[in-house]
Coordinates of C-alpha atoms and ligand atoms in Angstrom, one line a residue:
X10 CA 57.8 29.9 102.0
X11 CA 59.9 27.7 100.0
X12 CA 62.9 29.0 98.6
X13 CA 63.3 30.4 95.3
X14 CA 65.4 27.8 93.7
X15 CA 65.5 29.0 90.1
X16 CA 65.8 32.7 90.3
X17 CA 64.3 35.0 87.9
X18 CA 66.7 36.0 85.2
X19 CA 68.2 39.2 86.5
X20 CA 69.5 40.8 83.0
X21 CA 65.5 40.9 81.3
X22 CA 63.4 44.4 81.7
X23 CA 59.8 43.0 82.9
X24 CA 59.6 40.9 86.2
X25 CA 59.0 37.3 86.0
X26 CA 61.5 36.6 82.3
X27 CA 61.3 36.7 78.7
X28 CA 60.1 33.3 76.8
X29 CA 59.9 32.6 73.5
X30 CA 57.0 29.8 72.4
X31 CA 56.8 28.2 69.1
X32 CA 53.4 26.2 68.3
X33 CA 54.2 23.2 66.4
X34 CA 50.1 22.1 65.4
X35 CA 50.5 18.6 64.2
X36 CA 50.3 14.6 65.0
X37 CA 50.3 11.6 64.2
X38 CA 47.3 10.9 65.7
X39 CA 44.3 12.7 67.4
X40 CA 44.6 11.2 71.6
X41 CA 40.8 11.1 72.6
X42 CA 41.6 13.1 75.8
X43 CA 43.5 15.9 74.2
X44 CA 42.0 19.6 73.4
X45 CA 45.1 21.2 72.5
X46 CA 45.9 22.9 69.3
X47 CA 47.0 19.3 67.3
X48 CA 45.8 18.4 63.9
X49 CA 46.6 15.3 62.0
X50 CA 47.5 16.1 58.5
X51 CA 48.9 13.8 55.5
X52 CA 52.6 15.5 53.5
X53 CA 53.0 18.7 55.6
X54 CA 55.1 21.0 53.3
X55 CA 57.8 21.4 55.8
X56 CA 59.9 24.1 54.0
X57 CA 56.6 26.2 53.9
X58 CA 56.4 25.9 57.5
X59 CA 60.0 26.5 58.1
X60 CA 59.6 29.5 56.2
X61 CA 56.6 30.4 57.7
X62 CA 57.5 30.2 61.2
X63 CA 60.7 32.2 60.8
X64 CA 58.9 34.9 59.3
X65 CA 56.3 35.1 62.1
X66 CA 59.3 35.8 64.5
X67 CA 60.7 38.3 62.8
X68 CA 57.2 40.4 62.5
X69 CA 56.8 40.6 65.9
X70 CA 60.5 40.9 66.7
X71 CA 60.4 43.9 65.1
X72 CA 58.3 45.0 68.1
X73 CA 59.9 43.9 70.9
X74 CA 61.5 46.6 73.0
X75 CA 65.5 46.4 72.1
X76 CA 67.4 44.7 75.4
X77 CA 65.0 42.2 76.3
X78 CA 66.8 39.3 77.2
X79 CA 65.5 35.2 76.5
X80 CA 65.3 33.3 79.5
X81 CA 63.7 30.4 77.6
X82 CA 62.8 28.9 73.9
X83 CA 60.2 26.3 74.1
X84 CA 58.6 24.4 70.7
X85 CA 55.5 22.9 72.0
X86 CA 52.1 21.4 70.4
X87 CA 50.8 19.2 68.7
X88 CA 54.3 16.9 68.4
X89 CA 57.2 19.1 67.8
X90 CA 59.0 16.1 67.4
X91 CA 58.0 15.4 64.3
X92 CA 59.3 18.6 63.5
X93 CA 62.6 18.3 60.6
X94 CA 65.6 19.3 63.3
X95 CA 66.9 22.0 60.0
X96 CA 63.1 23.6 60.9
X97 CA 64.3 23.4 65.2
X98 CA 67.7 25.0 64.2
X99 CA 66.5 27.5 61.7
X100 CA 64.3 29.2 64.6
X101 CA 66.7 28.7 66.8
X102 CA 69.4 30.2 64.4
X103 CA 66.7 33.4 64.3
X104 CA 65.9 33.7 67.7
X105 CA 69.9 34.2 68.2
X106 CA 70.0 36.7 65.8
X107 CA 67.2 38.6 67.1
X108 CA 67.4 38.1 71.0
X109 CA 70.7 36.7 71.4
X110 CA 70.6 32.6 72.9
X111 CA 73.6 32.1 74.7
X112 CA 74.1 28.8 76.8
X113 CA 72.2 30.4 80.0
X114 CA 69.1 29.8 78.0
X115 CA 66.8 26.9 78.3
X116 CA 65.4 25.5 74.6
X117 CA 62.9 22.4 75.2
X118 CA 61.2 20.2 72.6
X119 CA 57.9 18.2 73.6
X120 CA 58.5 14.9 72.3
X121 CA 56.8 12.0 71.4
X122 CA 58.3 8.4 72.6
X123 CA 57.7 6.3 69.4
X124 CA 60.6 5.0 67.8
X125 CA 60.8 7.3 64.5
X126 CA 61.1 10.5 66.6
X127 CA 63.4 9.1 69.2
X128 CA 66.1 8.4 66.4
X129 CA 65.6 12.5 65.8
X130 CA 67.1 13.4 69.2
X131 CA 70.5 13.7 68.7
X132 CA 69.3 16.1 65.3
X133 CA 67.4 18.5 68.4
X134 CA 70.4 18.3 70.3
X135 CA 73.1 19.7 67.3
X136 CA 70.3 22.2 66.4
X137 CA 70.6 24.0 69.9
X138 CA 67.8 21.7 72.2
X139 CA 69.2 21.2 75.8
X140 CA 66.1 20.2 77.7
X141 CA 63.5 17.5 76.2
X142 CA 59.7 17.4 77.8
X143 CA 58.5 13.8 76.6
X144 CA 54.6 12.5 77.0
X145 CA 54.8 9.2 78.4
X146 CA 51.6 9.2 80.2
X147 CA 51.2 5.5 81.2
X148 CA 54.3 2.7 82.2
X149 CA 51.7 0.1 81.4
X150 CA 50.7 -1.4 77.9
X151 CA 46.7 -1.1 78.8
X152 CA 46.2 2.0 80.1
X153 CA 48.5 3.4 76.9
X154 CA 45.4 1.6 74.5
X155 CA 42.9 3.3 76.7
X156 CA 44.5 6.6 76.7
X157 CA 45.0 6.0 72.4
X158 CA 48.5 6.2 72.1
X159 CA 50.5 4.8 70.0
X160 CA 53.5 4.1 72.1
X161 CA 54.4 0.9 73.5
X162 CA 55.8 1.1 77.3
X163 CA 59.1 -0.7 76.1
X164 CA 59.5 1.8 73.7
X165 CA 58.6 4.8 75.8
X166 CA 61.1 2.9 78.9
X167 CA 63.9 2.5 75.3
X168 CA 62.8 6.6 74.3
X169 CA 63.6 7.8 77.9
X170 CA 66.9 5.5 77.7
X171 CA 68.1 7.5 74.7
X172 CA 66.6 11.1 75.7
X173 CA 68.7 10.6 78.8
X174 CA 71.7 10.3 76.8
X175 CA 71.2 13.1 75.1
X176 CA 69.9 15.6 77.4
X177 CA 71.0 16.5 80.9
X178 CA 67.9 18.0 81.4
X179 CA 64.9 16.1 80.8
X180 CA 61.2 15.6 81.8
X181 CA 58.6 13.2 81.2
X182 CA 54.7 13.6 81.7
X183 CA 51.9 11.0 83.1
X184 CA 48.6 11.4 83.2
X185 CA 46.6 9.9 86.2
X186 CA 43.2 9.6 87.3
X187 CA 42.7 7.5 84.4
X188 CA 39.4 5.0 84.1
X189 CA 39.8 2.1 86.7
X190 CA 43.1 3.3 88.5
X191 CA 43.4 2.9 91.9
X192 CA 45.7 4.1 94.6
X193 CA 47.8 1.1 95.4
X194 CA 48.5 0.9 91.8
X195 CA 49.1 4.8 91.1
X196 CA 51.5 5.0 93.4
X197 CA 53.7 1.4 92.3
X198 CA 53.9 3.4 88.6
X199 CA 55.0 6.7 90.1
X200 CA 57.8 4.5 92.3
X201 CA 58.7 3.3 88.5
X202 CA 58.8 6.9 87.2
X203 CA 61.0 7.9 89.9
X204 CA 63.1 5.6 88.8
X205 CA 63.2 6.5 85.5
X206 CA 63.5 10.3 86.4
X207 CA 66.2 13.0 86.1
X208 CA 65.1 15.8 87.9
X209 CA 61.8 16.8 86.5
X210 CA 58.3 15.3 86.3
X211 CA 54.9 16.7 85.3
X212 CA 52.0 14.6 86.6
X213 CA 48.8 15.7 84.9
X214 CA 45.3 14.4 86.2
X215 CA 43.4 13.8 83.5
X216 CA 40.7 16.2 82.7
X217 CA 37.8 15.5 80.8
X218 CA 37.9 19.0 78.2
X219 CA 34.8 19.2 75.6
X220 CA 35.1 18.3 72.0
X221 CA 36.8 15.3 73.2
X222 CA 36.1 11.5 72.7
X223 CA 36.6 11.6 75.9
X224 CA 33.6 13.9 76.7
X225 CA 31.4 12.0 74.2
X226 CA 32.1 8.6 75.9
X227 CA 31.7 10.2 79.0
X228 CA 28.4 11.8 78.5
X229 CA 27.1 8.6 77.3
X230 CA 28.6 6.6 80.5
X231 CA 31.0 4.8 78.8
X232 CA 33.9 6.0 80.0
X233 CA 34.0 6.4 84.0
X234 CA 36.8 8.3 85.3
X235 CA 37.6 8.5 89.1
X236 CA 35.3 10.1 91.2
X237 CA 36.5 13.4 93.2
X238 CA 37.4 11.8 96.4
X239 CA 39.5 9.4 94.3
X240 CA 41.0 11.6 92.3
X241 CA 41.7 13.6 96.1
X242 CA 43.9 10.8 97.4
X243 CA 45.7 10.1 94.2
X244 CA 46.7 13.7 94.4
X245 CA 47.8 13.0 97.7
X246 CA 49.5 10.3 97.2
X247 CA 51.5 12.1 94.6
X248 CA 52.5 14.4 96.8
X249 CA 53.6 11.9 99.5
X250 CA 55.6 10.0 97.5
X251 CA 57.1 13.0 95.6
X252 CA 58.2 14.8 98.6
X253 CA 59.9 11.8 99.7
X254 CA 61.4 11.3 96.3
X255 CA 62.8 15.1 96.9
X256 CA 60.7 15.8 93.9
X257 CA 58.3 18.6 95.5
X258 CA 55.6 19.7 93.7
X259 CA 56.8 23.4 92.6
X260 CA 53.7 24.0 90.5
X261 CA 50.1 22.3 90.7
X262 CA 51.3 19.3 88.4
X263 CA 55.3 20.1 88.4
X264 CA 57.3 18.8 89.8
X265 CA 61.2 18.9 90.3
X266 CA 64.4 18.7 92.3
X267 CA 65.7 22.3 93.1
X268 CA 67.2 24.0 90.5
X269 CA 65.4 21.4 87.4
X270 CA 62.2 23.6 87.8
X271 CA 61.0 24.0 83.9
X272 CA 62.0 28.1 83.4
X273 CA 59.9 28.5 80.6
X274 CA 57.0 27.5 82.3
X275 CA 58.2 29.6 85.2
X276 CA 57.9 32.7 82.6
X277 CA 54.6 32.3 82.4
X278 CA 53.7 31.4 86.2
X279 CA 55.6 34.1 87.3
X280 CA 53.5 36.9 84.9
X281 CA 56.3 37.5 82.7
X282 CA 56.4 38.1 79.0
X283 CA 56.6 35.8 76.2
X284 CA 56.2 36.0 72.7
X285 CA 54.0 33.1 70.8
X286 CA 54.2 32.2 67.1
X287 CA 52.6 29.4 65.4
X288 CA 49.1 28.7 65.3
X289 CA 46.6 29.5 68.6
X290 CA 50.5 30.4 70.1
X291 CA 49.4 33.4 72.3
X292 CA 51.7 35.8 73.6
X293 CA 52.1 38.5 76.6
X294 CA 54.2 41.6 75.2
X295 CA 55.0 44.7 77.7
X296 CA 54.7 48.0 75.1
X297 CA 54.9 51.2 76.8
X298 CA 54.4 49.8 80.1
X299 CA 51.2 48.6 78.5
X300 CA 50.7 44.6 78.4
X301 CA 49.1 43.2 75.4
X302 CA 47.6 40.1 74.9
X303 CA 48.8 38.4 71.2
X304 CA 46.7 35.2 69.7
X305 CA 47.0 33.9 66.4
X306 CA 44.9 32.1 64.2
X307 CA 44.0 28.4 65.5
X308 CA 43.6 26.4 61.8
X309 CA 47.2 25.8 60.5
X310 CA 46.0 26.0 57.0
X311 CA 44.6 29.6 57.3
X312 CA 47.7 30.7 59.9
X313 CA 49.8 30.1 57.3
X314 CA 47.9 31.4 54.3
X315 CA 47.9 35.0 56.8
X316 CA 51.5 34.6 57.5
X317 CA 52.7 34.6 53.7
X318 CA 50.4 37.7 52.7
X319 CA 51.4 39.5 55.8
X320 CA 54.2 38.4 57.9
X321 CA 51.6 36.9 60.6
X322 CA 48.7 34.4 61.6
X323 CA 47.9 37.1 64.5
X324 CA 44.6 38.5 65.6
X325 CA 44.2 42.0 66.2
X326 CA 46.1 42.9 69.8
X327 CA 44.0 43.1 73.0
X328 CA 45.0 45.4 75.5
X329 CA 45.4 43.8 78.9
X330 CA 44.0 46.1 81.8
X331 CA 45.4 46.4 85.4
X332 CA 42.5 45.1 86.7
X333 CA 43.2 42.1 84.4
X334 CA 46.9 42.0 84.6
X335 CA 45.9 41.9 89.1
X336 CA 43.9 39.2 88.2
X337 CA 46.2 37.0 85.6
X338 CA 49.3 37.7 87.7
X339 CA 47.3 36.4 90.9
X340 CA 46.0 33.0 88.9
X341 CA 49.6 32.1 87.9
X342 CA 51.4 33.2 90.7
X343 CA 49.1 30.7 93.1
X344 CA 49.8 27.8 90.8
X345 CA 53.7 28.0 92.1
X346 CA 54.5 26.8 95.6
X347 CA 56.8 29.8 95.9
X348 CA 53.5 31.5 95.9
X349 CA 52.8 35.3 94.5
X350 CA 54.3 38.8 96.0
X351 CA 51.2 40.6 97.3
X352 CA 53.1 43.8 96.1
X353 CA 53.8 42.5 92.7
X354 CA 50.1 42.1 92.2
X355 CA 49.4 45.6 93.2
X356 CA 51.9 46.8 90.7
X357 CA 49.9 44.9 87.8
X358 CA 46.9 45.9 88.8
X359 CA 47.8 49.7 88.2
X360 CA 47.9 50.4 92.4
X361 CA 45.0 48.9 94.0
X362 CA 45.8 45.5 95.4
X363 CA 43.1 42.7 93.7
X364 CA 42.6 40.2 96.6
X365 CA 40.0 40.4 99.0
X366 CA 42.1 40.3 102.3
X367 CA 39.0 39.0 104.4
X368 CA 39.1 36.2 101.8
X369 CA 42.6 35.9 102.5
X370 CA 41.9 35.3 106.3
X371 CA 39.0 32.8 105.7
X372 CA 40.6 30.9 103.7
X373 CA 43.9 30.6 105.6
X374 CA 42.6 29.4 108.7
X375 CA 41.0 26.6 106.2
X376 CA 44.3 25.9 105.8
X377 CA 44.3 26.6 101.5
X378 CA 46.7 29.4 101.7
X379 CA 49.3 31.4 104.1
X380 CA 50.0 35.0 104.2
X381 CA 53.8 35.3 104.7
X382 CA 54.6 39.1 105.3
X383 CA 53.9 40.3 101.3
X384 CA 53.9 36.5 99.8
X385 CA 50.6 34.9 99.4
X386 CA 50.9 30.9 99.1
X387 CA 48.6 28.8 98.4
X388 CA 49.3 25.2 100.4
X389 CA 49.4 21.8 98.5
X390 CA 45.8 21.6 99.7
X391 CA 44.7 24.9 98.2
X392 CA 46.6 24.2 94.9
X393 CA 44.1 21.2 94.8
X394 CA 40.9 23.2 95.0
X395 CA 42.7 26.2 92.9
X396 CA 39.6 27.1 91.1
X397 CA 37.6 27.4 94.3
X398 CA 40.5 29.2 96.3
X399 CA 40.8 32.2 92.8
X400 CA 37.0 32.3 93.1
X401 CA 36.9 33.5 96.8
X402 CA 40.0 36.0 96.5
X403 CA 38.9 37.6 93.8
X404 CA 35.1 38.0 94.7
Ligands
LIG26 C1 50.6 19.4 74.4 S1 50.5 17.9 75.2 C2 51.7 17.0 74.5 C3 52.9 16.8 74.0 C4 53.0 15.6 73.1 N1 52.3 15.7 71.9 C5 52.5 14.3 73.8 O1 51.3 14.0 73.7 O2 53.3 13.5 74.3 C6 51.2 18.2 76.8 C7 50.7 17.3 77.9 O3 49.4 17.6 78.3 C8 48.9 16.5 79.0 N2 47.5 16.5 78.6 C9 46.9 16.7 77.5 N3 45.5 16.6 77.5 C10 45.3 16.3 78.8 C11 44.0 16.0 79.6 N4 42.9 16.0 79.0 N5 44.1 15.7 80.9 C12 45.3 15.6 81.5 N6 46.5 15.9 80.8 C13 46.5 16.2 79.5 C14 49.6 15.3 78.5 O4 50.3 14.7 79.6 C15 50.6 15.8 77.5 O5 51.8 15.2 77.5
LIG27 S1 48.2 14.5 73.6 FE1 50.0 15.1 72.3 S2 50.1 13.5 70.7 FE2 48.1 13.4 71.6 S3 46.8 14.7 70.3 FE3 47.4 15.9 72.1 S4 49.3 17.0 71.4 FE4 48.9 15.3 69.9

């Protein structure tokens, strides 16, 4: 088992930490790969959303448990770097007064590496920022046109230059698998990342999601993306070169040196709680002992009309069950190379443990996961086939 290196946050009252997640929905531009939440939209009112976004908090601030403690603030999207810094430090500001942020807790921004939002940096740092997450994706000019952004790869190589004198923590994301890549050259680009790297990398392959250009282009056999044996060994080679790097994968696509793990991330991987605001932000509340699942409305425009009549863009609650909370606990926890406490699972899932043991046995003398007194691991292999590996164990 690997070591913990980034321990959970001891002071919080629910296993696993307590995150905060602000949805930030808009772009510049719509990447033909991307299904996320991101919507490209001409003179956003910004002191609307500002407003807006604070007040959403607040409503379900009011019912969070007194003495929960933050382990981590994280403004995601869409670009929260095109987000005014006064909007950054406004929430931040809130958060304090509501949860307390002292300097133990990590605030990240997913940035952007085009020029106008680079100059913005220093504005996130002031406002309370200490970790920046930036989407560089490609090191080459051509494979940033066939991925439709609208970066440059000098000015993503200038935007890391400046985020890493801003931020001592910092990350940047690639995506591989891309059309035409092969292995040789996959692996001289990650060799350049490394480089370029602090202590934190997250290498996404790509996916093909539906409502996408992508998907379009790739129905119609216009777009050809590696095949799965490809895509295999460019996984592997990620891993050989990252393990070398003392990089080591600590999550499917993440990875870091010990101790740069992203926590916020490790919130949600390690079934803890975390509110979401913003639009399609969900959340994971402990009530009562109960676990709820919070959503809130996907289309900005109608998320914010809902949050000025009535303090939030939220859909009704949904009560989480055991069985469910067995289930969710055991798909997060086997993303994580520290793997997933066999009693912890039990515990969700209201007593009875979820996995099929047999399953458990089968599949780790194929070598996909180990067994390691109450830890269940899932090996580099069986992080790969992930999908497969959940299916079996939970029957
Ligand atoms: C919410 S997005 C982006 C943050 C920021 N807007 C950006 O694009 O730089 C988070 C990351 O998900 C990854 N991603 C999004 N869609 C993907 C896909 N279809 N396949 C693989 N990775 C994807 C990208 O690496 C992206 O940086
Ligand atoms: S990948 Fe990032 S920039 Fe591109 S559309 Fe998605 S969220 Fe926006």
């Amino acid at each position: 088992m690997l070591p913990l290196t980034t321990p959970e946050p001891g002071a919080d009252t629910v296993p696993g930490g307590f995150g905060l997640y602000v949805h930030w929905p808009f772009c510049a531009s719509k990447c033909p790969y991307c299904d996320f939440n991101s919507h490209v939209r001409e003179g956003v009112d910004q002191a609307r959303w500002r407003a807006a976004l604070v007040r959403e908090m607040d409503h379900v601030a009011a019912r969070v448990p007194a003495g929960r403690r933050l382990s981590s603030i994280f403004f995601g999207g869409g670009t929260p770097s095109l987000m005014p810094p006064e909007t950054v430090a406004a929430l931040l500001e809130r958060a304090d007064h509501h949860w307390g942020v002292g300097p133990d807790v990590e605030v990240t921004l997913e940035a952007n590496p085009t020029s106008s939002e680079a100059a913005r940096f220093a504005g996130f740092r002031a406002a309370g920022v200490n970790r920046l997450s930036m989407g560089i994706q490609a090191l080459n000019d051509a494979d940033l046109k066939v991925l439709g952004r609208k970066h440059s790869a000098p000015e993503a190589m200038a935007a890391i230059a400046m985020a890493k004198g801003v931020f001592d923590r910092f990350s940047f994301d690639l995506i591989y698998a891309r059309p035409g890549q092969t292995v040789a050259a996959w692996q001289a680009e990650l060799s350049r990342a490394l480089d370029l790297a602090v202590g934190h990398l997250s290498l996404y392959q790509l996916t093909i999601e539906e409502g996408t250009q992508f998907h379009t282009l790739h129905q119609r056999g216009d777009l050809v993306v590696p095949d799965e044996d490809l895509a295999g060994d460019l996984y592997e080679a990620t891993q050989i070169l990252l393990n070398q790097a003392g990089m080591p994968a600590y999550e499917v696509s993440n990875h870091a040196r010990p101790g740069q793990e992203s926590r916020h991330n490790l919130v949600y991987w390690r079934y803890g709680d975390y509110v979401g605001i913003g639009p399609g932000a969900h959340g994971r509340l402990t009530l009562d002992g109960r676990k709820i699942a919070t959503r809130t409305h996907r289309a900005p425009e109608i998320w914010l009309q809902r949050v000025e009549e009535g303090g939030t863009g939220a859909h009704a609650d949904e009560f989480v069950t055991p069985e469910q909370r067995g289930r969710e606990a055991l798909m997060m926890g086997l993303r994580l190379a520290e793997g997933v406490s066999l009693s912890r699972l039990t515990a969700e899932a209201g007593g009875a443990n979820p996995v099929d043991m047999g399953a458990v046995d089968r599949l780790a003398r194929h070598g996909l996961l180990t067994l390691d007194g109450d830890r269940l691991t899932a090996t580099a292999e069986g992080r790969q086939r992930l999908n497969g590996v959940l299916a079996a164990l939970l029957g």
